[in-house]
């Protein structure tokens, strides 16, 4: 009886989870499926998940050849890496000061950082755009990276993490002759590795997938990031080739998905840790 | 020669007075324990000496130099933390090397791989490695140099922490309850090792502890701190035999000293409502309290000192000796006796006991709870 009930409970949770997974995955599956179809198959009366014959060759070769997808991806890597490195370099010292150094007004400063978390970057887009435009910096990597050179979220996340590092360790470093800078780079940074990993995931995913900011400051395909590049593609073809468009999106989402598959455990650990600490 | 001088140091946290003007003089190679219950300000004092905390008033001199405006690194001190505070991402050898690397190499020379390019950095690195190996050998952790702190036991971490503190031969070694995280057996062993190490290296040592056994067994002198005030500083024997006040007498010694209210004046001693005429040796002294340690309450028939009859309240068998708690008369005052096993066996048979307070060992305290120097009192008689 009890065993039966347990089975039933299992079945119920399994059904709910499956349903959730299907809903979450459906768009992605449709994207994959579309990337394998020709224009005719796409508008066929019946929906085929796996079309026959497969048209992946023309779709993917068009995606790769007609627009410089490689270039977009390279831009994406440069921008994401640039943003991440600068964010970590600025947020770690800020978080260290907020977590470990006692001074008047520290709590106020921290409150301001928290308040900054509430402001979406769309709000500041226009002033930032004006500054970049007047500096003749539009359509450069700098325009893509500079606005994200620090992150309130990173400061918050790192501060919470650093508070867990014992004060004695910092004091020991001071007695041993380290300056505050040296403490940040030689003691805090190596210990902050889990927090930095967790933050990297957020930062890379957000900026790799970001469409808004590249759309504001980039006008040429040469400086496009992957999502914007795919958009160029759609403009070129005026929606005439969904198959190739979807092939493009499959290619640009592939790095994140592959990275997730390889680093699944780290990824989940990172998110769980932030959940606990945040 | 004077190594450390603390002059009237005060510290408040908000409205709480943590240190109320403490002055200390410690000479070179001396081992001084700061003893007090938790929250008495002893750790704060240590942190002020180390430069991790700034005093509100007063000054600190190290080796004849005022260090009030210097940071911890410039004070030529080393500190062993209660939590050891080893760098978890560095090996034991790297941990011990940190104070040397930070002092002997500049920021540029510390860059990884540079020792391959610069001859100077290479020689320095070699010297550091030699010094680290030497101190590790003397602390018997030579075989652990490649391990990370996470792989060490508590006692091993402790040794690494001490090695890191001693490696650059500081003029003062500060220790903040370094044994409190160890189990009882290891604590006894490390106690002896730290004393041995102090004898070998001869570093002036200030050792914070709340454990009177540690202070008594290790220190040359003990500074008893209660409520942010230095109550007394002296050798362990002085602290035990001639405590400055009732508070010190009660804090040092286990089980606690018996303190009984009394009237002692030219007419004689009245204790617990009973007059003890002709109490030899006490003539001429006056006091409001007497203090008598449990081992000086005897059941001897012969001897000098007042006797009282008391009711046995509880008996504790400790193996080599025993403790008896007894209630005196109707007053409700409890006294504690430390006796040998024979007395204990006899006491088990009865419920009352006649005890004698050994007059020679009685401590006298005035109304202000300060100890009255009895021999001086005798002298005036």
XYZ file of C-alpha atoms in Angstrom:
659
model
C 0.000 0.000 0.000
C 2.683 2.408 1.062
C 4.829 1.401 -1.875
C 1.942 2.043 -4.234
C 1.371 5.450 -2.750
C 5.026 6.292 -3.132
C 4.903 5.183 -6.752
C 1.908 7.382 -7.324
C 3.676 10.351 -5.758
C 6.684 9.672 -7.951
C 4.484 9.521 -10.999
C 2.873 12.809 -10.099
C 6.117 14.704 -9.634
C 7.553 13.081 -12.725
C 4.557 14.231 -14.792
C 4.770 17.786 -13.500
C 8.507 17.976 -14.140
C 8.114 16.544 -17.620
C 5.394 19.015 -18.420
C 7.596 21.866 -17.233
C 10.534 20.597 -19.244
C 8.441 20.281 -22.381
C 7.137 23.829 -22.038
C 10.637 25.191 -21.443
C 12.213 23.202 -24.243
C 9.474 23.513 -26.869
C 10.678 26.771 -28.443
C 14.206 25.467 -28.605
C 13.050 22.205 -30.197
C 10.960 24.114 -32.717
C 14.025 26.242 -33.499
C 16.113 23.127 -34.058
C 13.409 21.575 -36.157
C 12.949 24.716 -38.249
C 16.669 24.900 -38.893
C 16.339 21.545 -40.636
C 13.436 22.473 -42.899
C 13.134 24.020 -46.301
C 10.735 26.923 -46.934
C 8.095 24.538 -48.347
C 8.296 22.112 -45.410
C 7.922 25.079 -43.075
C 4.580 26.027 -44.544
C 3.376 22.461 -45.037
C -0.090 21.601 -43.753
C 1.155 19.077 -41.216
C 3.791 19.772 -38.572
C 6.775 17.480 -38.732
C 9.195 17.536 -35.851
C 11.881 15.776 -37.852
C 11.374 16.738 -41.465
C 12.260 14.485 -44.353
C 14.161 15.112 -46.396
C 16.497 17.080 -44.069
C 17.556 20.484 -45.346
C 20.153 21.264 -42.693
C 22.942 21.548 -45.218
C 21.537 24.502 -47.138
C 20.284 26.246 -43.999
C 23.510 25.977 -42.054
C 25.736 26.795 -44.994
C 23.640 29.852 -45.780
C 23.817 30.926 -42.140
C 27.554 30.515 -42.059
C 28.342 31.938 -45.480
C 25.867 34.727 -46.147
C 26.503 36.610 -42.914
C 29.822 36.668 -41.056
C 28.610 34.532 -38.127
C 32.191 33.719 -37.149
C 32.914 37.394 -36.840
C 29.795 37.918 -34.690
C 30.824 35.114 -32.387
C 34.359 36.467 -32.082
C 32.902 39.883 -31.229
C 30.723 38.178 -28.655
C 33.730 36.506 -27.069
C 35.748 39.731 -26.958
C 32.863 41.718 -25.499
C 31.894 39.124 -22.880
C 35.491 38.516 -21.822
C 36.221 42.236 -21.721
C 33.143 42.983 -19.648
C 33.795 40.108 -17.239
C 37.456 40.953 -16.622
C 36.744 44.628 -16.037
C 33.754 43.871 -13.831
C 35.741 41.512 -11.628
C 38.663 43.940 -11.404
C 36.406 46.770 -10.278
C 33.895 44.859 -8.169
C 36.331 42.811 -6.053
C 38.109 45.815 -4.456
C 34.773 47.618 -3.943
C 33.246 44.560 -2.322
C 36.344 44.081 -0.146
C 36.088 47.620 1.177
C 32.366 47.247 1.848
C 32.857 43.905 3.580
C 36.092 44.250 5.527
C 37.016 47.871 6.162
C 35.172 49.839 8.785
C 34.570 53.501 8.006
C 31.902 56.087 8.498
C 29.251 55.946 5.786
C 29.963 52.387 4.742
C 26.370 51.323 5.204
C 25.133 54.301 3.191
C 27.502 53.434 0.372
C 26.297 49.877 0.415
C 22.678 51.061 0.343
C 23.523 53.093 -2.753
C 24.993 49.994 -4.395
C 21.807 48.107 -3.574
C 19.737 50.933 -5.005
C 21.786 50.732 -8.194
C 20.667 47.119 -8.503
C 17.122 48.389 -8.982
C 17.886 50.562 -11.989
C 17.582 48.704 -15.298
C 20.300 49.665 -17.740
C 17.735 50.754 -20.297
C 17.068 53.763 -18.084
C 20.584 55.070 -18.407
C 20.885 54.087 -22.067
C 20.265 57.514 -23.545
C 22.725 59.506 -21.413
C 25.366 56.825 -21.909
C 24.658 56.855 -25.625
C 25.053 60.621 -25.758
C 28.391 60.436 -23.978
C 29.656 57.718 -26.290
C 28.392 59.557 -29.371
C 30.011 62.828 -28.375
C 33.243 60.936 -27.830
C 32.951 59.434 -31.301
C 33.027 55.994 -29.779
C 29.951 54.430 -31.344
C 30.541 51.186 -33.189
C 33.610 50.275 -31.140
C 34.336 47.543 -28.614
C 34.742 50.284 -26.048
C 31.113 51.319 -26.570
C 30.048 47.729 -26.006
C 32.210 47.129 -22.930
C 32.591 50.449 -21.068
C 28.959 50.873 -19.923
C 29.221 47.542 -18.095
C 32.620 48.129 -16.551
C 31.221 47.725 -13.085
C 28.281 45.801 -11.775
C 26.259 46.523 -8.668
C 25.211 42.918 -8.666
C 28.844 41.760 -8.645
C 29.678 44.111 -5.790
C 26.701 42.844 -3.836
C 27.466 39.189 -4.529
C 31.157 39.501 -3.683
C 30.484 41.530 -0.555
C 28.197 38.831 0.783
C 30.837 36.245 0.011
C 33.712 38.233 1.540
C 31.794 38.700 4.766
C 32.138 34.948 5.194
C 35.944 35.216 5.065
C 37.210 35.489 8.667
C 38.455 38.912 9.784
C 41.414 37.202 11.408
C 42.695 36.138 8.010
C 42.690 39.733 6.809
C 44.317 40.856 10.061
C 46.960 38.140 9.740
C 47.748 39.445 6.268
C 48.065 42.979 7.655
C 50.433 41.795 10.390
C 52.408 39.860 7.782
C 53.033 43.123 5.978
C 50.500 43.130 3.156
C 48.967 46.391 2.006
C 45.219 46.486 1.462
C 45.789 46.161 -2.297
C 48.010 43.164 -1.824
C 45.412 41.596 0.458
C 42.749 42.029 -2.231
C 44.809 40.381 -4.963
C 46.801 37.808 -3.028
C 44.394 36.682 -0.307
C 40.850 37.649 -1.222
C 40.898 36.929 -4.971
C 42.124 33.337 -4.674
C 39.495 32.650 -2.015
C 36.743 34.351 -3.996
C 37.089 31.857 -6.834
C 33.659 30.223 -6.263
C 31.904 33.591 -6.126
C 33.731 34.758 -9.245
C 32.728 31.584 -11.077
C 29.101 32.076 -10.128
C 29.173 35.688 -11.201
C 30.918 34.826 -14.481
C 27.990 32.624 -15.416
C 25.513 35.433 -14.891
C 27.639 37.993 -16.631
C 28.519 35.882 -19.676
C 24.978 34.654 -20.218
C 23.564 38.161 -19.866
C 26.023 39.834 -22.203
C 26.260 37.079 -24.791
C 22.482 37.169 -25.172
C 22.126 40.945 -24.851
C 20.410 42.466 -27.824
C 19.412 45.836 -26.474
C 22.761 47.536 -25.953
C 24.468 46.326 -29.155
C 21.408 47.532 -31.028
C 21.858 50.995 -29.515
C 25.560 51.512 -30.166
C 26.376 49.227 -33.119
C 25.419 49.984 -36.667
C 27.819 47.944 -38.770
C 27.932 44.129 -39.093
C 31.659 44.211 -38.291
C 30.977 45.175 -34.679
C 27.848 43.065 -34.192
C 27.499 40.621 -31.389
C 25.771 37.287 -32.154
C 22.136 38.206 -31.374
C 22.434 41.476 -33.295
C 24.112 39.668 -36.170
C 21.207 37.310 -36.483
C 18.982 40.338 -36.641
C 21.002 41.709 -39.550
C 20.403 38.431 -41.240
C 16.657 38.766 -40.868
C 16.728 42.290 -42.264
C 18.690 41.170 -45.272
C 16.266 38.455 -46.132
C 13.088 40.223 -44.996
C 11.928 37.126 -43.235
C 12.218 35.014 -46.344
C 14.397 32.282 -44.941
C 13.384 31.153 -41.488
C 15.330 27.925 -41.891
C 18.645 29.717 -42.273
C 17.746 32.219 -39.566
C 17.059 29.406 -37.130
C 20.280 27.690 -38.167
C 22.028 30.948 -37.193
C 20.398 31.036 -33.797
C 21.282 27.397 -33.220
C 24.917 28.265 -33.902
C 25.025 31.269 -31.585
C 23.305 29.552 -28.697
C 25.471 26.465 -29.093
C 28.482 27.791 -27.129
C 26.398 28.502 -24.028
C 24.638 25.163 -24.261
C 27.891 23.263 -24.761
C 29.479 25.197 -21.913
C 26.521 24.285 -19.736
C 26.739 20.609 -20.628
C 30.434 20.526 -19.799
C 30.252 22.599 -16.639
C 26.807 21.565 -15.438
C 27.935 20.822 -11.893
C 29.886 24.075 -11.480
C 26.998 26.000 -12.985
C 24.471 24.585 -10.532
C 26.874 24.907 -7.578
C 27.412 28.523 -8.512
C 23.699 29.258 -8.679
C 22.977 27.389 -5.459
C 25.729 29.240 -3.660
C 24.361 32.600 -4.741
C 20.937 31.440 -3.659
C 22.179 30.693 -0.179
C 24.342 33.733 0.194
C 22.148 36.248 -1.547
C 65.757 45.837 29.127
C 62.312 47.007 28.306
C 60.608 45.544 25.292
C 57.011 46.630 25.544
C 55.468 49.482 27.426
C 51.747 50.099 27.567
C 50.941 53.432 29.143
C 47.467 54.202 30.434
C 45.675 52.782 27.407
C 41.943 53.381 27.215
C 39.403 52.128 24.734
C 35.649 52.542 24.452
C 33.281 50.800 22.099
C 30.364 53.176 21.986
C 29.509 53.827 25.600
C 31.105 50.612 26.863
C 34.445 51.171 28.511
C 36.465 48.172 27.406
C 39.841 49.294 28.715
C 39.964 51.753 31.589
C 43.551 52.861 31.566
C 45.947 49.943 31.493
C 49.694 50.272 32.048
C 52.167 47.442 31.600
C 55.931 47.106 31.356
C 57.326 43.955 29.860
C 61.022 43.247 29.630
C 62.904 41.520 26.891
C 62.441 37.720 26.572
C 59.735 37.795 29.232
C 56.629 35.639 28.838
C 53.606 37.511 30.160
C 50.085 36.110 30.213
C 47.097 38.448 30.062
C 44.561 36.536 32.102
C 40.904 37.380 32.464
C 37.396 36.115 31.792
C 35.903 36.576 28.341
C 34.882 40.132 27.669
C 37.381 41.634 30.120
C 39.238 43.477 27.357
C 42.375 41.340 27.183
C 42.011 40.598 23.477
C 41.279 44.241 22.754
C 44.502 45.152 24.553
C 46.399 42.626 22.449
C 44.902 44.027 19.255
C 45.888 47.528 20.325
C 49.458 46.356 20.923
C 49.384 44.700 17.495
C 48.058 47.857 15.849
C 44.866 46.248 14.571
C 42.822 48.493 16.811
C 43.504 52.074 17.795
C 43.348 53.128 21.449
C 41.299 56.168 22.445
C 43.967 57.359 24.871
C 47.376 56.321 26.116
C 50.349 55.040 24.187
C 52.240 51.884 23.276
C 56.046 51.672 22.985
C 57.793 48.717 21.432
C 61.558 48.379 21.940
C 61.713 51.956 23.159
C 59.910 53.399 20.146
C 56.409 54.869 20.216
C 54.323 52.877 17.721
C 50.985 54.663 18.069
C 51.002 55.894 14.491
C 52.394 52.736 12.937
C 50.412 49.991 11.239
C 50.693 46.370 12.357
C 53.350 45.561 9.753
C 55.702 48.340 10.905
C 55.560 47.455 14.593
C 57.859 44.457 14.360
C 55.358 42.191 16.072
C 53.883 38.854 15.111
C 50.483 37.599 16.098
C 49.197 34.047 16.466
C 45.428 34.081 16.096
C 42.964 31.939 17.967
C 41.648 30.646 14.636
C 45.240 30.280 13.339
C 44.266 32.389 10.280
C 46.400 30.421 7.844
C 45.977 31.277 4.172
C 43.875 28.349 2.943
C 45.021 28.641 -0.684
C 48.738 28.509 0.118
C 50.841 25.535 1.148
C 52.399 25.361 4.602
C 55.761 26.484 3.196
C 54.133 29.434 1.392
C 52.178 30.352 4.507
C 55.313 30.506 6.615
C 57.142 32.394 3.871
C 54.558 35.178 3.540
C 55.987 37.526 6.215
C 59.465 37.129 4.733
C 58.344 37.539 1.133
C 56.396 40.675 2.005
C 59.414 42.200 3.746
C 62.326 41.104 1.653
C 60.912 41.397 -1.866
C 59.366 44.431 -3.539
C 56.016 44.218 -5.315
C 57.750 43.766 -8.658
C 60.110 41.119 -7.343
C 57.157 39.179 -5.963
C 55.707 38.664 -9.447
C 55.585 34.958 -10.188
C 58.419 33.743 -12.394
C 60.521 36.821 -11.821
C 63.074 34.958 -9.761
C 64.040 33.255 -13.012
C 65.051 36.604 -14.453
C 66.471 38.512 -11.509
C 69.478 37.246 -9.635
C 68.607 39.303 -6.574
C 65.084 37.933 -6.359
C 66.506 34.438 -6.821
C 68.944 34.773 -3.903
C 66.217 36.241 -1.734
C 63.859 33.404 -2.594
C 66.559 30.895 -1.746
C 67.245 32.546 1.615
C 63.534 32.592 2.377
C 63.217 28.913 1.554
C 66.161 28.195 3.868
C 64.672 30.211 6.746
C 61.298 28.541 6.260
C 62.859 25.079 6.303
C 64.800 25.951 9.450
C 61.831 27.181 11.458
C 59.683 24.306 10.156
C 62.329 21.880 11.392
C 62.380 23.458 14.839
C 58.562 23.265 15.024
C 58.671 19.668 13.740
C 56.520 20.379 10.707
C 59.251 19.864 8.105
C 57.353 16.966 6.551
C 54.188 19.039 6.076
C 55.605 21.864 3.992
C 53.791 20.892 0.778
C 50.394 20.402 2.370
C 47.531 22.869 2.352
C 46.136 24.011 5.747
C 42.903 22.125 5.040
C 44.843 18.856 5.223
C 46.302 19.520 8.675
C 45.056 18.622 12.137
C 44.404 21.313 14.733
C 47.756 20.813 16.444
C 49.633 20.953 13.148
C 47.848 24.144 12.111
C 48.805 25.597 15.457
C 52.464 24.842 14.847
C 52.323 26.327 11.364
C 50.765 29.481 12.810
C 53.530 29.728 15.417
C 56.188 29.057 12.775
C 54.769 31.810 10.571
C 54.877 34.183 13.531
C 58.427 33.310 14.558
C 60.040 33.048 11.139
C 61.028 36.677 10.875
C 62.141 36.968 14.508
C 59.774 39.710 15.669
C 60.671 41.755 18.722
C 57.347 40.780 20.288
C 55.266 37.668 19.802
C 51.577 38.099 20.569
C 49.339 35.091 21.052
C 45.563 35.271 21.276
C 44.198 32.187 23.059
C 46.166 29.958 20.703
C 45.227 26.708 22.433
C 41.511 27.204 22.888
C 40.601 25.293 19.715
C 42.549 22.175 20.664
C 41.324 19.179 22.622
C 42.364 18.849 26.257
C 45.202 16.391 25.733
C 46.785 18.284 22.870
C 46.444 21.492 24.819
C 48.658 20.157 27.597
C 51.233 19.031 25.059
C 51.212 22.305 23.105
C 51.516 24.197 26.374
C 54.850 22.533 27.022
C 55.913 22.991 23.425
C 55.190 26.700 23.441
C 57.147 27.093 26.668
C 60.014 25.127 25.110
C 59.854 27.246 21.986
C 59.881 30.409 24.044
C 62.959 29.174 25.870
C 64.742 28.398 22.581
C 63.821 31.537 20.667
C 63.631 33.918 23.595
C 61.018 36.132 21.946
C 59.217 38.526 24.257
C 55.768 37.000 24.429
C 52.376 38.361 25.368
C 49.914 35.531 25.708
C 46.188 36.136 26.071
C 44.186 33.448 27.805
C 41.139 32.943 29.951
C 42.535 29.636 31.202
C 44.306 30.085 34.520
C 46.136 26.769 34.188
C 47.745 27.977 30.964
C 48.700 31.263 32.558
C 50.051 29.628 35.722
C 52.089 26.971 33.956
C 53.499 29.003 31.091
C 53.998 32.587 32.113
C 56.886 34.305 33.879
C 54.394 36.899 35.001
C 50.615 37.073 34.868
C 48.623 40.240 34.331
C 45.110 39.734 35.672
C 42.605 41.906 33.848
C 39.053 42.212 35.119
C 36.458 44.611 33.735
C 38.971 46.461 31.610
C 41.308 47.159 34.500
C 44.668 45.675 35.305
C 44.079 44.205 38.761
C 47.506 42.813 39.423
C 50.667 41.810 37.657
C 53.087 39.360 39.207
C 54.593 35.909 39.127
C 52.127 33.028 39.235
C 53.034 32.433 42.897
C 52.451 36.071 43.809
C 49.099 36.085 42.068
C 48.069 32.923 43.876
C 49.462 33.592 47.320
C 49.164 37.357 47.499
C 46.204 38.343 45.342
C 45.653 42.081 45.278
C 41.925 41.860 45.795
C 39.037 39.512 46.396
C 38.284 39.579 42.664
C 41.751 38.339 41.747
C 41.680 35.772 44.541
C 38.353 34.462 43.315
C 39.364 34.413 39.663
C 42.625 32.537 40.168
C 42.554 29.125 41.769
C 40.226 26.214 41.251
C 38.077 25.416 43.130
C 37.425 29.002 44.048
C 38.836 30.514 47.216
C 36.466 30.673 50.209
C 35.610 34.249 51.091
C 33.810 34.796 54.380
C 32.685 38.057 55.926
C 34.218 38.698 59.347
C 35.002 41.380 61.830
C 38.591 41.528 62.778
C 39.779 44.315 65.015
C 41.694 44.806 68.198
C 39.031 42.860 70.094
C 39.618 39.746 68.092
C 38.069 37.848 65.229
C 34.353 37.330 64.807
C 33.616 34.893 62.041
C 30.125 33.816 61.035
C 28.702 35.190 64.239
C 31.138 33.370 66.476
C 33.941 35.076 68.301
C 37.297 33.359 68.131
C 39.248 34.718 70.996
C 42.980 34.735 71.005
C 43.455 33.835 67.413
C 47.196 33.768 67.312
C 48.965 35.727 64.664
C 45.983 37.870 63.739
C 46.285 40.214 66.638
C 46.235 43.829 65.693
C 45.011 43.357 62.134
C 41.622 44.551 61.011
C 39.640 43.190 58.094
C 36.153 42.791 56.716
C 36.647 39.502 54.871
C 38.892 36.530 55.200
C 39.906 34.386 52.286
C 41.058 30.829 52.655
C 41.937 28.478 49.807
C 40.252 25.038 49.852
C 43.588 23.289 50.494
C 44.117 25.402 53.620
C 40.878 24.345 55.261
C 41.933 21.326 57.282
C 40.395 18.880 59.649
C 43.512 18.919 61.830
C 42.851 18.994 65.528
C 46.163 20.659 66.191
C 47.260 23.940 64.678
C 46.663 27.644 64.633
C 43.537 29.261 63.343
C 39.831 29.423 64.014
C 37.762 26.284 63.860
C 34.148 25.985 62.802
C 31.649 23.179 62.779
C 29.900 22.640 59.493
C 27.447 20.361 57.763
C 28.565 18.367 54.766
C 26.613 19.368 51.662
C 28.341 17.361 48.945
C 31.401 15.228 48.318
C 33.411 14.997 45.120
C 35.918 12.223 44.590
C 38.780 13.201 42.247
C 41.076 10.190 42.574
C 44.181 11.608 44.184
C 42.204 13.982 46.365
C 38.643 14.976 47.126
C 36.530 18.088 47.440
C 34.036 18.604 50.227
C 31.359 21.276 50.115
C 30.117 22.153 53.555
C 27.644 24.598 55.041
C 28.740 26.532 58.111
C 26.291 26.640 61.011
C 22.980 28.309 60.221
C 24.504 31.140 58.251
C 24.144 29.353 54.929
C 27.719 30.241 53.954
C 29.281 27.420 51.988
C 32.928 26.552 52.159
C 34.966 24.201 50.069
C 37.743 21.921 51.342
C 40.361 20.088 49.369
C 41.339 17.028 51.362
C 43.154 13.738 50.992
C 41.283 10.520 50.496
C 41.473 9.424 54.171
C 39.561 12.458 55.314
C 37.122 11.959 52.481
C 36.436 8.361 53.576
C 35.866 9.475 57.158
C 33.655 12.377 56.089
C 31.454 9.990 54.148
C 30.516 8.347 57.486
C 29.215 11.493 59.147
C 27.240 14.601 58.212
C 29.160 17.145 60.210
C 32.768 18.137 60.231
C 34.917 20.359 62.373
C 37.320 22.299 60.193
C 40.219 24.601 60.928
C 41.225 27.599 58.831
C 44.986 27.520 58.778
C 45.902 30.896 60.256
C 49.210 31.067 58.427
C 47.450 30.875 55.059
C 44.527 33.120 55.791
C 44.175 36.152 53.516
C 42.656 39.314 54.911
C 40.623 41.771 52.863
C 39.359 45.198 53.803
C 35.954 46.722 53.220
C 37.194 47.928 49.805
C 37.908 44.284 48.827
C 41.669 45.006 48.624
C 43.977 42.589 50.372
C 45.523 43.745 53.616
C 49.147 42.906 53.929
C 48.976 40.813 57.011
C 52.637 40.786 58.005
C 52.598 44.571 57.714
C 49.515 44.609 59.919
C 51.316 42.385 62.357
C 54.247 44.745 62.329
C 52.132 47.640 63.479
C 50.656 45.630 66.303
